[in-house]
Coordinates of C-alpha atoms in Angstrom, one line a residue:
M1 CA 17.6 105.2 81.6
Q2 CA 20.7 103.6 82.8
A3 CA 19.9 104.1 86.3
L4 CA 16.5 102.7 85.8
Q5 CA 17.9 99.3 84.5
N6 CA 20.3 99.1 87.5
I7 CA 17.2 99.5 89.9
Q8 CA 15.6 96.6 88.1
H9 CA 18.4 94.4 88.1
L10 CA 18.7 95.3 91.9
L11 CA 15.1 94.4 92.6
K12 CA 15.4 91.1 90.6
G13 CA 18.0 90.0 92.7
V14 CA 16.0 91.1 95.8
K15 CA 13.1 89.2 94.6
M16 CA 15.6 86.3 93.9
D17 CA 16.8 86.6 97.2
N18 CA 13.5 86.5 98.6
Q19 CA 12.8 83.5 97.0
T20 CA 15.7 81.8 98.2
A21 CA 15.4 82.8 101.7
A22 CA 11.8 81.6 101.6
L23 CA 12.9 78.1 100.2
L24 CA 15.7 77.8 102.8
T25 CA 13.3 78.7 105.6
G26 CA 10.9 76.0 104.2
V27 CA 13.9 73.6 104.1
A28 CA 15.1 74.7 107.8
C29 CA 11.4 74.4 109.0
A30 CA 11.2 71.0 107.5
V31 CA 14.4 69.9 108.8
G32 CA 13.8 71.2 112.3
S33 CA 10.5 69.3 112.4
V34 CA 12.2 66.0 111.5
V35 CA 14.9 66.5 114.1
V36 CA 12.0 67.3 116.6
L37 CA 10.1 64.1 115.6
V38 CA 13.1 61.9 115.6
K39 CA 14.0 63.0 119.1
K40 CA 10.6 62.5 120.1
I41 CA 10.7 59.0 118.7
S42 CA 13.8 58.3 120.4
S43 CA 12.6 59.8 123.9
H44 CA 9.6 57.5 123.5
R45 CA 11.6 54.4 122.7
K46 CA 14.2 55.1 125.3
A47 CA 11.1 55.4 128.0
E48 CA 9.8 52.2 126.6
E49 CA 13.2 50.3 127.0
K50 CA 13.7 51.8 130.5
I51 CA 10.2 50.6 131.2
R52 CA 10.5 47.2 129.7
R53 CA 13.8 46.6 132.0
A54 CA 12.1 47.7 135.0
K55 CA 9.3 45.3 134.5
N56 CA 11.7 42.5 133.7
R57 CA 13.5 43.1 137.0
R58 CA 10.2 42.9 139.0
E59 CA 9.3 39.6 136.9
E60 CA 12.9 37.9 137.3
S61 CA 12.5 38.9 141.4
L62 CA 8.9 37.5 141.7
Q63 CA 10.2 34.2 139.8
R64 CA 12.9 33.8 141.8
A65 CA 11.2 34.4 145.2
E66 CA 8.5 31.8 143.8
Q67 CA 11.3 29.3 143.3
A68 CA 12.7 30.0 146.7
V69 CA 9.2 29.5 148.5
L70 CA 8.8 26.1 146.6
R71 CA 12.2 24.9 147.6
Y72 CA 11.7 25.9 151.4
K73 CA 8.2 24.3 151.4
E74 CA 9.5 21.1 149.9
S75 CA 12.1 20.7 152.4
H76 CA 9.6 21.9 155.3
P77 CA 6.1 20.4 154.6
T78 CA 5.0 20.8 158.2
T79 CA 5.4 24.8 158.2
D80 CA 1.8 26.0 159.6
S81 CA 1.5 29.1 157.3
F82 CA -1.9 29.4 158.1
F83 CA -1.2 29.9 161.9
I84 CA 1.9 32.1 161.1
L85 CA -0.4 34.6 159.2
A86 CA -3.2 34.7 161.7
L87 CA -0.8 36.1 164.5
S88 CA -0.6 39.8 165.6
L89 CA 2.9 41.4 165.1
S90 CA 3.0 41.3 169.0
E91 CA 2.1 37.8 169.2
L92 CA 4.7 36.9 166.2
T93 CA 7.5 38.8 168.0
K94 CA 7.0 37.0 171.1
Q95 CA 7.0 33.7 169.5
L96 CA 10.0 34.3 167.3
K97 CA 11.8 35.5 170.6
E98 CA 10.8 32.4 172.6
G99 CA 12.1 30.0 169.8
S100 CA 8.5 28.5 168.9
L101 CA 8.6 29.8 165.5
T102 CA 11.9 30.5 163.2
P103 CA 12.4 33.3 161.2
E104 CA 12.5 30.9 158.2
D105 CA 9.1 29.7 158.6
V106 CA 7.7 33.2 159.2
F107 CA 9.7 34.8 156.3
Y108 CA 8.4 32.0 153.7
S109 CA 4.9 32.1 154.8
Y110 CA 4.7 36.0 154.2
M111 CA 6.6 35.6 151.0
E112 CA 4.1 32.8 149.5
K113 CA 1.2 35.1 150.8
T114 CA 2.6 38.2 149.3
L115 CA 3.2 36.6 145.9
A116 CA -0.5 35.4 146.0
V117 CA -1.7 38.8 146.9
N118 CA 0.2 40.5 144.3
K119 CA -1.0 38.4 141.3
K120 CA -4.6 39.7 142.7
L121 CA -3.8 43.2 143.4
N122 CA -0.7 44.4 141.6
C123 CA 0.9 45.9 144.7
C124 CA 4.4 45.4 144.5
T125 CA 7.2 46.7 142.7
E126 CA 10.0 44.2 143.2
V127 CA 10.9 41.6 145.6
L128 CA 14.1 42.4 147.5
L129 CA 16.1 39.0 147.0
E130 CA 18.6 40.2 149.4
S131 CA 16.4 39.4 152.3
L132 CA 17.0 35.8 151.3
D133 CA 20.5 36.4 152.3
Q134 CA 19.7 38.7 155.1
L135 CA 17.4 35.7 156.7
K136 CA 20.4 33.6 157.0
T137 CA 22.3 36.1 159.1
V138 CA 19.3 37.7 161.0
G139 CA 20.2 35.7 164.1
S140 CA 22.8 38.3 165.0
N141 CA 19.9 40.9 165.7
K142 CA 18.0 38.3 167.8
D143 CA 17.8 41.2 170.7
G144 CA 16.0 43.6 168.1
L145 CA 12.4 44.3 168.8
L146 CA 11.4 43.1 165.4
Y147 CA 13.6 40.0 165.1
G148 CA 12.6 37.9 162.3
V149 CA 9.9 40.2 161.1
P150 CA 9.2 40.5 157.3
V151 CA 8.5 44.4 156.6
S152 CA 7.3 46.0 153.2
I153 CA 8.6 49.3 152.2
K154 CA 7.1 51.9 149.8
E155 CA 9.2 52.2 146.5
N156 CA 10.5 55.5 147.6
L157 CA 12.4 54.3 150.3
A158 CA 16.2 53.7 149.6
F159 CA 17.6 50.1 149.6
K160 CA 20.9 49.6 148.0
D161 CA 21.4 48.8 144.6
H162 CA 17.4 49.4 143.8
D163 CA 16.0 52.2 142.2
C164 CA 13.8 54.9 143.9
S165 CA 11.6 55.7 140.9
C166 CA 8.9 57.5 142.5
G167 CA 6.9 56.1 139.7
V168 CA 8.2 58.3 136.9
V169 CA 10.5 57.1 133.9
I170 CA 13.2 59.7 134.3
N171 CA 14.3 58.2 137.7
L172 CA 14.6 54.6 136.6
D173 CA 18.3 52.9 135.8
Q174 CA 19.3 54.7 139.0
P175 CA 20.1 52.3 141.6
V176 CA 20.9 53.8 145.0
E177 CA 24.4 53.5 146.6
K178 CA 23.2 52.7 150.2
D179 CA 20.1 51.9 152.2
S180 CA 17.8 54.8 153.8
V181 CA 18.3 55.3 157.3
L182 CA 14.9 53.7 158.2
V183 CA 15.7 50.7 156.5
E184 CA 19.2 50.5 158.3
V185 CA 17.3 50.7 161.6
L186 CA 14.8 48.1 160.8
K187 CA 17.8 45.6 160.0
K188 CA 19.5 46.5 163.0
Q189 CA 16.2 45.8 165.2
G190 CA 16.0 42.4 163.4
A191 CA 13.6 43.1 160.7
I192 CA 13.7 41.8 157.0
P193 CA 12.7 44.3 154.3
F194 CA 11.5 41.8 151.8
V195 CA 9.4 43.6 149.3
K196 CA 9.1 47.2 147.8
T197 CA 5.2 48.5 147.1
N198 CA 3.8 50.4 144.5
L199 CA 2.8 54.2 144.4
P200 CA 1.3 56.5 142.2
Q201 CA 3.3 58.5 139.3
A202 CA 5.0 61.6 141.0
L203 CA 3.6 60.8 144.2
L204 CA 1.4 63.6 144.7
S205 CA -1.7 61.8 144.2
Y206 CA -4.0 59.8 146.6
D207 CA -4.4 57.0 143.6
C208 CA -2.2 54.2 143.0
S209 CA -0.9 54.0 139.3
N210 CA 2.0 54.7 137.2
P211 CA 3.1 53.9 133.7
I212 CA 5.9 51.5 135.0
Y213 CA 4.1 49.0 137.2
G214 CA 0.5 49.7 136.5
Q215 CA -2.6 50.1 138.7
T216 CA -2.8 48.8 142.3
V217 CA -6.3 47.7 143.4
N218 CA -8.4 47.4 146.5
P219 CA -8.1 44.1 148.6
H220 CA -12.0 44.6 149.4
N221 CA -13.2 45.4 145.9
P222 CA -10.7 45.0 142.6
Q223 CA -13.1 47.9 140.9
K224 CA -11.7 50.6 143.5
T225 CA -8.5 52.0 144.0
S226 CA -6.2 51.4 147.1
G227 CA -5.7 54.8 147.6
G228 CA -2.2 56.6 147.7
S229 CA 0.4 57.6 147.5
S230 CA 1.3 54.6 149.8
G231 CA -1.6 52.5 148.1
G232 CA 0.9 49.3 147.4
E233 CA 1.5 49.1 151.1
G234 CA -2.3 49.7 151.9
A235 CA -3.4 46.9 149.5
L236 CA -0.6 44.4 150.5
I237 CA -1.1 44.8 154.3
G238 CA -5.0 44.8 154.0
G239 CA -4.5 41.7 151.6
G240 CA -2.6 39.8 154.2
G241 CA 0.6 39.8 152.5
S242 CA 2.7 42.1 155.1
L243 CA 1.7 42.4 158.7
L244 CA 4.0 45.9 159.1
G245 CA 5.1 48.5 156.3
I246 CA 6.6 51.9 155.9
G247 CA 4.8 54.5 153.9
T248 CA 5.3 58.2 153.5
D249 CA 2.5 61.0 153.9
I250 CA 2.6 64.4 152.6
G251 CA -1.3 65.1 152.2
G252 CA -2.4 61.9 153.5
S253 CA -0.4 59.4 151.6
I254 CA -0.5 57.0 154.8
R255 CA -3.9 57.6 156.0
I256 CA -5.8 57.5 152.8
P257 CA -4.7 54.3 151.6
A258 CA -5.1 52.9 155.6
S259 CA -8.8 54.2 155.3
F260 CA -9.4 52.8 151.9
C261 CA -8.1 49.5 152.5
G262 CA -9.4 49.0 156.2
I263 CA -5.9 49.0 158.0
C264 CA -4.3 51.4 160.4
G265 CA -1.9 54.0 159.6
F266 CA 0.3 56.6 161.4
K267 CA 1.7 60.1 160.3
P268 CA 4.0 60.8 162.8
T269 CA 5.0 64.8 163.4
G270 CA 7.5 65.7 160.6
G271 CA 11.0 65.1 161.8
R272 CA 10.3 62.6 164.4
L273 CA 11.6 59.7 161.9
S274 CA 14.5 60.2 159.6
L275 CA 13.7 61.1 155.9
Q276 CA 17.4 60.3 155.0
G277 CA 17.2 58.0 152.0
V278 CA 13.2 58.7 151.5
R279 CA 12.8 60.1 148.1
P280 CA 10.7 62.9 147.1
I281 CA 9.4 63.7 143.8
Y282 CA 11.6 66.6 144.1
R283 CA 13.5 68.3 146.9
G284 CA 13.5 71.8 148.4
Q285 CA 9.9 72.4 149.3
K286 CA 9.4 73.4 152.8
T287 CA 6.0 74.8 153.4
V288 CA 4.2 71.3 153.9
S289 CA 6.1 68.5 156.0
S290 CA 6.2 65.2 154.6
S291 CA 6.5 62.0 157.3
A292 CA 7.6 58.4 157.0
G293 CA 5.4 56.2 159.2
P294 CA 4.0 52.8 159.9
M295 CA 1.2 51.0 158.4
A296 CA -0.2 48.0 160.0
R297 CA -3.4 45.6 160.6
D298 CA -3.4 47.1 164.6
V299 CA -2.3 50.0 166.6
D300 CA -0.1 47.9 168.9
S301 CA 1.9 47.1 165.4
L302 CA 2.2 50.9 164.8
A303 CA 3.5 51.6 168.5
L304 CA 5.9 48.4 168.2
C305 CA 7.6 49.8 164.9
M306 CA 7.7 53.5 166.2
Q307 CA 9.2 51.9 169.5
A308 CA 11.7 50.1 167.4
L309 CA 12.7 52.7 165.1
L310 CA 13.0 55.6 167.8
C311 CA 16.3 54.1 169.0
D312 CA 20.1 55.2 169.6
H313 CA 21.0 53.6 166.3
M314 CA 18.7 56.2 164.3
F315 CA 19.6 59.0 166.5
S316 CA 23.5 58.2 165.6
L317 CA 22.7 57.5 161.9
D318 CA 20.8 60.8 161.6
P319 CA 21.7 63.7 164.0
T320 CA 19.0 65.8 162.6
V321 CA 16.4 63.8 164.5
P322 CA 15.6 64.7 167.9
P323 CA 16.8 61.9 170.3
L324 CA 13.3 61.4 171.8
P325 CA 13.0 57.7 172.4
F326 CA 9.3 56.1 172.3
N327 CA 7.2 57.1 175.6
M328 CA 5.6 53.8 176.4
E329 CA 4.1 55.5 179.6
I330 CA 2.2 58.0 177.6
Y331 CA 1.0 55.3 175.2
R332 CA -0.1 53.0 178.0
T333 CA -1.9 55.8 180.2
S334 CA -5.5 55.4 181.4
K335 CA -6.1 58.8 181.9
P336 CA -9.5 59.9 180.6
L337 CA -9.0 62.2 177.5
R338 CA -10.7 65.4 176.7
I339 CA -11.5 65.3 173.0
G340 CA -12.1 67.6 170.3
Y341 CA -14.4 66.5 167.5
L342 CA -15.9 67.5 164.3
E343 CA -18.3 65.8 161.7
N344 CA -17.9 68.7 159.3
D345 CA -14.8 71.0 158.7
G346 CA -17.0 73.6 157.3
Y347 CA -14.9 73.5 154.0
T348 CA -16.5 70.2 152.7
Q349 CA -19.4 67.7 153.3
P350 CA -18.1 64.4 154.3
S351 CA -19.7 61.2 152.9
P352 CA -22.3 59.8 155.3
S353 CA -20.2 57.0 156.1
M354 CA -17.3 59.6 157.3
A355 CA -19.6 61.5 159.4
R356 CA -21.4 58.2 160.7
G357 CA -18.0 56.9 161.5
V358 CA -17.2 59.8 163.9
R359 CA -20.6 59.9 165.5
E360 CA -20.4 56.0 166.2
V361 CA -16.9 56.4 167.9
K362 CA -17.6 59.8 169.9
A363 CA -20.8 57.7 171.4
L364 CA -18.3 54.9 172.3
L365 CA -15.5 57.1 173.7
E366 CA -18.4 59.0 176.0
E367 CA -19.5 55.7 177.3
A368 CA -16.2 55.0 178.3
G369 CA -15.8 58.1 180.3
H370 CA -14.0 60.5 177.8
T371 CA -15.3 64.3 177.5
F372 CA -16.1 65.6 174.2
V373 CA -15.9 69.3 172.9
P374 CA -17.0 70.5 169.7
Y375 CA -14.0 71.9 167.4
C376 CA -13.6 73.4 164.0
P377 CA -10.7 74.3 162.0
L378 CA -9.4 77.7 161.4
K379 CA -9.8 79.6 158.1
M380 CA -10.2 76.6 155.8
N381 CA -11.2 78.5 152.7
E382 CA -7.9 80.2 152.8
I383 CA -5.6 77.9 154.0
V384 CA -6.3 75.2 151.2
P385 CA -5.7 77.1 148.3
E386 CA -3.2 79.6 149.5
L387 CA -1.2 78.0 152.1
W388 CA -1.5 74.1 151.2
L389 CA -1.5 74.1 147.7
R390 CA 0.3 77.2 146.6
G391 CA 2.9 76.1 148.8
L392 CA 3.2 72.5 148.0
L393 CA 3.5 73.8 144.3
A394 CA 5.2 77.0 145.3
D395 CA 7.3 76.8 141.8
G396 CA 4.2 76.8 139.8
T397 CA 4.5 72.9 139.0
T398 CA 8.0 73.6 137.3
S399 CA 9.8 70.9 139.2
L400 CA 7.0 68.4 138.9
L401 CA 6.7 68.6 135.4
Q402 CA 10.3 68.2 134.6
K403 CA 10.0 65.1 136.3
L404 CA 7.3 63.8 134.0
K405 CA 9.6 64.4 130.9
G406 CA 10.6 61.5 129.0
G407 CA 7.9 59.3 129.7
P408 CA 3.7 58.9 129.4
V409 CA 1.5 60.4 132.1
D410 CA -0.6 58.0 133.8
P411 CA -4.3 58.2 133.1
C412 CA -4.9 58.8 136.9
L413 CA -2.8 61.9 136.6
K414 CA -3.7 63.4 133.3
P415 CA -6.6 65.8 134.5
Q416 CA -4.1 67.3 137.1
V417 CA -1.1 67.4 134.5
F418 CA -3.2 69.2 131.9
E419 CA -3.7 72.0 134.4
Y420 CA -0.6 72.1 135.4
R421 CA 0.8 72.5 131.7
L422 CA -1.4 75.5 131.1
P423 CA 0.8 78.6 130.7
K424 CA 0.7 81.0 133.9
W425 CA -0.9 83.9 131.9
L426 CA -3.7 81.5 131.0
K427 CA -4.1 80.2 134.3
K428 CA -4.3 83.7 135.6
I429 CA -7.2 84.6 133.1
I430 CA -9.0 81.6 134.0
S431 CA -9.0 82.0 137.6
F432 CA -10.2 85.8 137.1
L433 CA -13.1 84.6 135.1
L434 CA -14.3 82.0 137.2
K435 CA -13.8 84.1 140.7
P436 CA -17.6 85.3 140.4
V437 CA -19.1 81.8 139.4
S438 CA -16.6 79.5 141.4
P439 CA -14.5 81.2 143.7
R440 CA -13.1 77.8 145.2
T441 CA -11.9 76.9 141.5
S442 CA -10.7 80.1 140.8
A443 CA -8.6 80.1 144.1
R444 CA -7.1 76.5 143.1
I445 CA -6.1 77.5 139.4
S446 CA -4.5 80.6 140.8
A447 CA -2.7 78.5 143.6
L448 CA -1.1 76.4 140.8
C449 CA 0.7 79.6 139.6
G450 CA 3.0 79.3 142.8
V451 CA 4.2 82.1 145.0
G452 CA 5.9 84.1 142.2
S453 CA 9.1 85.3 143.8
V454 CA 11.3 84.6 146.8
P455 CA 10.1 87.4 149.0
E456 CA 6.5 86.2 148.4
L457 CA 8.0 82.7 149.5
W458 CA 9.1 84.0 152.6
K459 CA 5.9 85.9 153.3
Q460 CA 4.0 82.5 152.9
H461 CA 6.2 80.5 155.3
A462 CA 5.5 83.2 157.7
A463 CA 1.8 82.7 157.1
V464 CA 2.0 79.0 157.7
E465 CA 4.1 79.6 161.1
D466 CA 1.2 81.9 162.2
Y467 CA -1.3 79.6 161.1
I468 CA 0.3 77.0 163.1
H469 CA 0.4 79.1 166.3
E470 CA -3.1 80.3 166.0
T471 CA -4.3 76.8 165.8
I472 CA -2.3 75.8 168.7
A473 CA -3.9 78.8 170.7
H474 CA -7.5 77.7 169.4
W475 CA -6.7 74.2 170.5
R476 CA -5.6 75.2 173.9
S477 CA -8.6 77.4 174.4
C478 CA -10.9 74.4 173.7
K479 CA -8.8 72.8 176.6
I480 CA -8.6 69.5 174.2
D481 CA -5.9 66.6 174.6
V482 CA -6.5 65.2 171.3
L483 CA -9.1 65.6 168.3
L484 CA -11.5 63.0 166.5
C485 CA -12.3 63.7 162.8
P486 CA -13.2 62.4 159.6
V487 CA -10.9 60.7 156.9
I488 CA -11.8 60.5 153.3
G489 CA -13.4 57.6 152.1
P490 CA -14.8 55.1 151.1
A491 CA -12.5 53.8 148.4
Y492 CA -12.9 55.5 145.0
N493 CA -13.7 54.0 141.6
F494 CA -10.8 54.1 139.2
L495 CA -9.4 57.3 137.6
Y496 CA -11.5 59.7 139.8
C497 CA -8.7 60.6 142.4
G498 CA -7.1 63.0 139.4
K499 CA -10.6 64.7 138.9
T500 CA -11.4 65.6 142.5
S501 CA -9.7 66.9 145.4
V502 CA -12.8 67.0 147.7
N503 CA -12.5 65.8 151.3
T504 CA -8.6 65.6 150.8
N505 CA -8.7 68.5 153.3
Y506 CA -9.4 66.3 156.1
T507 CA -6.0 64.9 155.9
F508 CA -3.6 67.2 154.3
L509 CA -4.6 70.0 156.8
Y510 CA -2.3 68.2 159.5
N511 CA 0.8 68.0 157.0
L512 CA 0.3 71.8 157.0
L513 CA 0.3 71.9 160.5
N514 CA 2.4 69.3 161.2
F515 CA 0.4 67.5 163.7
P516 CA 0.6 63.5 164.3
A517 CA -2.3 62.0 162.9
G518 CA -3.6 58.3 162.4
V519 CA -6.1 56.1 160.9
V520 CA -8.2 53.6 162.4
T521 CA -10.9 51.4 160.7
V522 CA -13.9 51.2 162.6
S523 CA -16.9 50.2 160.7
T524 CA -18.2 49.4 156.7
V525 CA -20.4 51.5 154.4
T526 CA -23.8 50.3 154.8
A527 CA -27.0 50.5 152.4
E528 CA -28.2 53.4 154.4
D529 CA -25.1 55.2 153.9
E530 CA -25.5 54.9 150.2
E531 CA -29.2 55.5 150.3
E532 CA -28.1 58.8 152.3
F533 CA -25.9 59.9 149.9
E534 CA -28.6 59.7 147.0
H535 CA -30.5 62.3 148.7
Y536 CA -27.6 64.8 149.4
P537 CA -28.5 68.1 147.8
N538 CA -27.6 68.9 144.1
K539 CA -24.9 71.4 145.3
F540 CA -22.7 68.7 146.5
N541 CA -19.9 67.6 144.8
K542 CA -21.2 65.3 141.7
V543 CA -17.8 63.9 140.9
F544 CA -17.2 62.8 144.8
K545 CA -20.4 61.2 144.5
E546 CA -19.4 59.1 141.2
A547 CA -16.1 58.7 142.9
V548 CA -17.4 56.8 146.1
A549 CA -20.5 55.1 144.5
G550 CA -21.0 51.3 145.2
G551 CA -19.0 51.3 148.2
E552 CA -21.4 48.9 150.3
G553 CA -19.1 47.0 152.4
L554 CA -16.1 48.8 152.0
P555 CA -14.1 50.1 155.0
V556 CA -15.0 53.4 157.2
A557 CA -12.0 54.8 159.3
V558 CA -11.8 57.9 161.4
Q559 CA -8.9 60.0 162.1
C560 CA -7.1 60.7 165.4
V561 CA -4.9 63.9 165.9
A562 CA -2.5 65.2 168.8
L563 CA -0.1 68.3 169.1
P564 CA 3.3 68.0 167.4
W565 CA 5.6 65.8 169.1
Q566 CA 2.6 64.0 171.0
D567 CA 3.1 61.0 168.7
E568 CA 2.8 58.6 171.7
L569 CA -0.5 60.3 172.8
C570 CA -2.1 60.1 169.2
L571 CA -1.3 56.5 169.1
H572 CA -2.9 56.0 172.9
F573 CA -5.9 57.8 171.5
M574 CA -6.2 55.5 168.3
K575 CA -5.4 52.3 170.2
E576 CA -8.5 53.6 172.7
V577 CA -10.7 53.8 169.7
E578 CA -9.7 50.3 168.4
Q579 CA -10.4 48.6 171.7
L580 CA -13.6 50.2 172.3
V581 CA -14.8 49.4 168.4
K582 CA -13.6 46.0 169.0
Q583 CA -15.4 45.6 172.3
S584 CA -18.7 46.9 170.7
K585 CA -18.8 44.4 168.1
K586 CA -18.6 41.1 170.4

């Protein structure tokens, strides 16, 4: 009997202990939830405060620049800004050297225009007020190839005491300690970096919007995006606020905004220009080469910029860059070219205007005595997901998602980030289920899982090397000097860049291959292009058709490509295209 009572007493204690444990667990969960909520609110407030400070810095710099322009105009009422803004870069540098124009007149003319363009297009992240001081001492670099030229730079190029945010909140309030090598060289050549330009959140997008500085719009149609990631540069130059800018390109980020905004852009061979002080969204990715490069109104401006940057000063500041000065003889050659061409790469169908641009330029080049050879890139179905996308996101998007912590995700990036945040096991299941019905979507989702291990990463690097060598062998078997191909266009409607990557393969292929490539604007979208698009087959990507709808009158461009380290030949080919197109319009 006593034993039974003892057991009942014990069970009663256990019951009490269970109740206490349940209560304590509930309290702990509630406290945990409160802590998480408080942390989330605190993080949100910190992000909002960082964004507010960045916006205030921008607004203050714009106001101070506006005041400086007004003061200069009052004291120099005879300055002919209209004349100055109409000059090409080569004409401008000539007049600056001769002394018929002063750096001050040029600087304030462009500053005034930039402020006006920014109000319409939202393309600038900050005016570099240090440029006002540099203007006073620029005479010491009068022998520089870019003496007195105001130059715009993409926001991720380091400029001392300013942020390189890449459009993510986590990078704000971290001013860099010194200029990037390219900024130092620009200054040495007499150029005046005067404004930083907008980019998309986290860079890896071909739109141009972020939660800090907002959406940049297209200079030809404010209902369209300027493209990205160097979209601020594209908009500012296309709108007339700058005649030379520096962008970066890892998948088309110079060439796509050049196409969308109706200007010229050049992606050099990776490693030709220094990347010291050029901030990527994350470091360590080696599969796909990034390049810094010039953006301008015409090809001669691109060539002059390359000539100015490829100097002893850059080779001294960054000994990892091969000391190869610009070869003007190749740029100015008149030798007929043997040109490979394609309207369709066999992976995605171009828009009517993309294909028409290539056809029309091909006809002009043939008439001028150049020879054409049909060309098609190799293994596009394999290399797009497995080499380019899986290589770019080899860690399964971990580094990119870490950079997005602590701040809101921009609407233009949300569709991509939704996929990135899916658990790896779920991506694999989705990829498996989609394989029979949509092999390409399946391969893309699988690529977002990354490479999985270091041995797999090394295998992938080897596969990229093999692909480059195969492509060069294919190129040489065709006996071609350069390649003419489409570039994505026309400019997209807002928010569509995050919904589809269709036709970005026409640009990112040459980052994977590390071939120099540039874009020249050659035409505009016609009513016939729009009508032809309406009759494209239903299997054609519906989202892409919606993205480019309403494009009549927007710029149409073509892409020119050469083998690695033949940057001057690529620029020469671009110049030939530009000249023939101009002559045909006279």
